[in-house]
Amino acid sequence: MAEKSNLYKGLKLLGTQKEQHLNSKIQNLLNNRELIERVSDNAQMQVPRINSLQEASERMSIIMNYPTKKDVASLAKLVIQLEEKIDGLEELVSILVENRGGNVGGNSSIRNKGNANSSRSIKKRSRLASNEKEGSKKRISDFINNSLLLSSQLPEFKSVGQENSNG
């Protein structure tokens, strides 16, 4: 039993020494300004590739009909705006109900005028929504056409292994 205890103590001591040795090596590398500058330069060289890959992903998302991060983010903003508008409408309705003394039905002639106005309003909103959909379809179609034109003009990327053997 004493041998196992000594073995574990020895392993613990050896592990602690190796950990300190590795920590000092990592600290020396992090303090090496030349290495940090080289890594930074290499990262800057990758930025154009990353941007072109993101653009290609955007184009493919439209063609393949799947959402991107930007799509989800813009949708989230729209949902938040919609929730704020609904909250505002709920407040207005509650104020109107309070002003009428809880009588939601109200006067029938006022109700009939309201129905006529609301049907006109619904038709108007329907036309606006239809126009927005058509505009959206045209923008998407234009974007796809432009993307296809751009993709035909993009240079082909070589794999990392091929670049290193040529350079």
Short mmCIF file of C-alpha atoms in Angstrom, two decimals:
data_model
loop_
_atom_site.label_atom_id
_atom_site.label_comp_id
_atom_site.label_asym_id
_atom_site.label_seq_id
_atom_site.Cartn_x
_atom_site.Cartn_y
_atom_site.Cartn_z
CA MET A 1 0.00 0.00 0.00
CA ALA A 2 2.89 2.33 0.79
CA GLU A 3 4.31 1.70 -2.69
CA LYS A 4 1.04 2.89 -4.33
CA SER A 5 1.05 6.00 -2.15
CA ASN A 6 4.66 6.77 -3.16
CA LEU A 7 3.78 6.15 -6.82
CA TYR A 8 0.86 8.59 -6.68
CA LYS A 9 2.97 11.20 -4.88
CA GLY A 10 5.70 10.77 -7.49
CA LEU A 11 3.18 11.10 -10.34
CA LYS A 12 1.69 14.17 -8.71
CA LEU A 13 5.12 15.76 -8.30
CA LEU A 14 6.09 14.90 -11.89
CA GLY A 15 2.75 16.26 -13.19
CA THR A 16 3.21 19.50 -11.27
CA GLN A 17 6.75 19.94 -12.62
CA LYS A 18 5.63 19.29 -16.23
CA GLU A 19 2.71 21.69 -15.80
CA GLN A 20 5.03 24.45 -14.57
CA HIS A 21 7.46 23.74 -17.43
CA LEU A 22 4.67 23.91 -20.05
CA ASN A 23 3.22 27.06 -18.49
CA SER A 24 6.60 28.79 -18.65
CA LYS A 25 7.05 27.78 -22.32
CA ILE A 26 3.57 29.09 -23.18
CA GLN A 27 4.27 32.32 -21.32
CA ASN A 28 7.55 32.76 -23.22
CA LEU A 29 5.76 32.22 -26.55
CA LEU A 30 3.07 34.73 -25.61
CA ASN A 31 5.74 37.27 -24.70
CA ASN A 32 7.50 36.75 -28.05
CA ARG A 33 6.44 39.84 -30.04
CA GLU A 34 7.81 38.51 -33.33
CA LEU A 35 5.67 35.37 -33.11
CA ILE A 36 2.55 37.38 -32.26
CA GLU A 37 3.18 39.70 -35.24
CA ARG A 38 3.59 36.74 -37.61
CA VAL A 39 0.37 35.16 -36.38
CA SER A 40 -1.41 38.50 -36.76
CA ASP A 41 -0.09 38.96 -40.32
CA ASN A 42 -1.18 35.44 -41.22
CA ALA A 43 -4.65 36.12 -39.82
CA GLN A 44 -4.89 39.33 -41.87
CA MET A 45 -4.02 37.38 -45.02
CA GLN A 46 -6.98 35.07 -44.34
CA VAL A 47 -9.55 37.91 -44.11
CA PRO A 48 -10.20 38.17 -47.90
CA ARG A 49 -10.75 34.42 -48.11
CA ILE A 50 -13.14 34.46 -45.20
CA ASN A 51 -15.07 37.35 -46.76
CA SER A 52 -15.33 35.60 -50.12
CA LEU A 53 -16.50 32.40 -48.40
CA GLN A 54 -19.15 34.37 -46.54
CA GLU A 55 -20.34 35.94 -49.79
CA ALA A 56 -20.47 32.53 -51.47
CA SER A 57 -22.42 31.20 -48.49
CA GLU A 58 -24.88 34.10 -48.81
CA ARG A 59 -25.37 33.35 -52.52
CA MET A 60 -25.85 29.65 -51.89
CA SER A 61 -28.32 30.34 -49.09
CA ILE A 62 -30.55 32.19 -51.53
CA ILE A 63 -30.27 29.49 -54.17
CA MET A 64 -30.73 26.64 -51.68
CA ASN A 65 -33.36 28.60 -49.71
CA TYR A 66 -31.87 28.36 -46.22
CA PRO A 67 -31.37 31.26 -43.76
CA THR A 68 -28.04 32.80 -42.87
CA LYS A 69 -26.96 34.47 -39.63
CA LYS A 70 -27.87 37.85 -41.13
CA ASP A 71 -31.33 36.59 -42.04
CA VAL A 72 -31.95 35.30 -38.53
CA ALA A 73 -30.65 38.53 -36.98
CA SER A 74 -32.84 40.72 -39.19
CA LEU A 75 -35.83 38.48 -38.47
CA ALA A 76 -35.18 38.82 -34.74
CA LYS A 77 -35.13 42.62 -35.09
CA LEU A 78 -38.42 42.52 -37.00
CA VAL A 79 -40.01 40.30 -34.35
CA ILE A 80 -38.93 42.71 -31.62
CA GLN A 81 -40.37 45.66 -33.56
CA LEU A 82 -43.61 43.74 -34.09
CA GLU A 83 -43.87 42.90 -30.40
CA GLU A 84 -43.39 46.58 -29.52
CA LYS A 85 -46.14 47.59 -31.96
CA ILE A 86 -48.50 44.93 -30.57
CA ASP A 87 -47.79 46.15 -27.04
CA GLY A 88 -48.62 49.70 -28.15
CA LEU A 89 -51.86 48.54 -29.74
CA GLU A 90 -52.80 46.58 -26.61
CA GLU A 91 -52.27 49.72 -24.53
CA LEU A 92 -54.46 51.74 -26.89
CA VAL A 93 -57.21 49.12 -26.79
CA SER A 94 -57.12 49.01 -22.99
CA ILE A 95 -57.32 52.83 -22.86
CA LEU A 96 -60.29 52.80 -25.26
CA VAL A 97 -62.03 50.13 -23.19
CA GLU A 98 -61.46 52.15 -20.01
CA ASN A 99 -62.77 55.35 -21.66
CA ARG A 100 -65.95 53.56 -22.75
CA GLY A 101 -66.45 52.29 -19.25
CA GLY A 102 -65.87 48.68 -20.20
CA ASN A 103 -68.56 48.75 -22.90
CA VAL A 104 -66.70 47.23 -25.82
CA GLY A 105 -69.80 46.96 -28.04
CA GLY A 106 -70.51 50.70 -28.06
CA ASN A 107 -72.92 52.36 -30.49
CA SER A 108 -74.01 50.20 -33.44
CA SER A 109 -73.67 53.05 -35.98
CA ILE A 110 -70.14 53.69 -34.83
CA ARG A 111 -69.48 49.96 -35.02
CA ASN A 112 -70.77 49.79 -38.62
CA LYS A 113 -68.60 52.75 -39.66
CA GLY A 114 -65.68 51.04 -37.98
CA ASN A 115 -66.34 47.85 -39.92
CA ALA A 116 -66.42 49.74 -43.21
CA ASN A 117 -63.19 51.52 -42.33
CA SER A 118 -61.57 48.30 -41.19
CA SER A 119 -62.51 46.47 -44.41
CA ARG A 120 -60.99 49.31 -46.45
CA SER A 121 -57.96 49.21 -44.22
CA ILE A 122 -57.65 45.44 -44.67
CA LYS A 123 -57.87 45.77 -48.46
CA LYS A 124 -55.27 48.53 -48.42
CA ARG A 125 -52.94 46.44 -46.24
CA SER A 126 -53.48 43.47 -48.53
CA ARG A 127 -52.46 45.54 -51.58
CA LEU A 128 -49.40 46.86 -49.74
CA ALA A 129 -48.40 43.35 -48.67
CA SER A 130 -48.85 42.12 -52.24
CA ASN A 131 -46.69 44.95 -53.58
CA GLU A 132 -44.04 44.23 -50.94
CA LYS A 133 -43.98 40.54 -51.90
CA GLU A 134 -43.57 41.37 -55.58
CA GLY A 135 -40.77 43.83 -54.77
CA SER A 136 -39.12 41.27 -52.53
CA LYS A 137 -39.31 38.60 -55.24
CA LYS A 138 -37.77 40.99 -57.76
CA ARG A 139 -34.95 41.93 -55.36
CA ILE A 140 -34.22 38.26 -54.67
CA SER A 141 -34.28 37.47 -58.38
CA ASP A 142 -31.91 40.37 -59.11
CA PHE A 143 -29.63 39.29 -56.27
CA ILE A 144 -29.49 35.71 -57.56
CA ASN A 145 -28.72 36.89 -61.08
CA ASN A 146 -25.98 39.23 -59.85
CA SER A 147 -24.59 36.50 -57.58
CA LEU A 148 -24.42 34.02 -60.42
CA LEU A 149 -22.66 36.59 -62.57
CA LEU A 150 -20.19 37.34 -59.77
CA SER A 151 -19.59 33.68 -59.02
CA SER A 152 -18.66 33.05 -62.63
CA GLN A 153 -16.02 35.77 -62.28
CA LEU A 154 -14.54 34.58 -58.95
CA PRO A 155 -11.11 32.93 -59.07
CA GLU A 156 -10.97 29.29 -58.08
CA PHE A 157 -9.36 28.54 -54.72
CA LYS A 158 -6.59 26.02 -54.46
CA SER A 159 -6.38 23.81 -51.44
CA VAL A 160 -3.88 24.69 -48.74
CA GLY A 161 -1.58 21.81 -49.67
CA GLN A 162 -1.40 22.93 -53.30
CA GLU A 163 -0.50 26.50 -52.39
CA ASN A 164 2.33 25.44 -50.12
CA SER A 165 3.87 23.18 -52.77
CA ASN A 166 3.85 26.00 -55.34
CA GLY A 167 5.12 28.71 -52.98
#
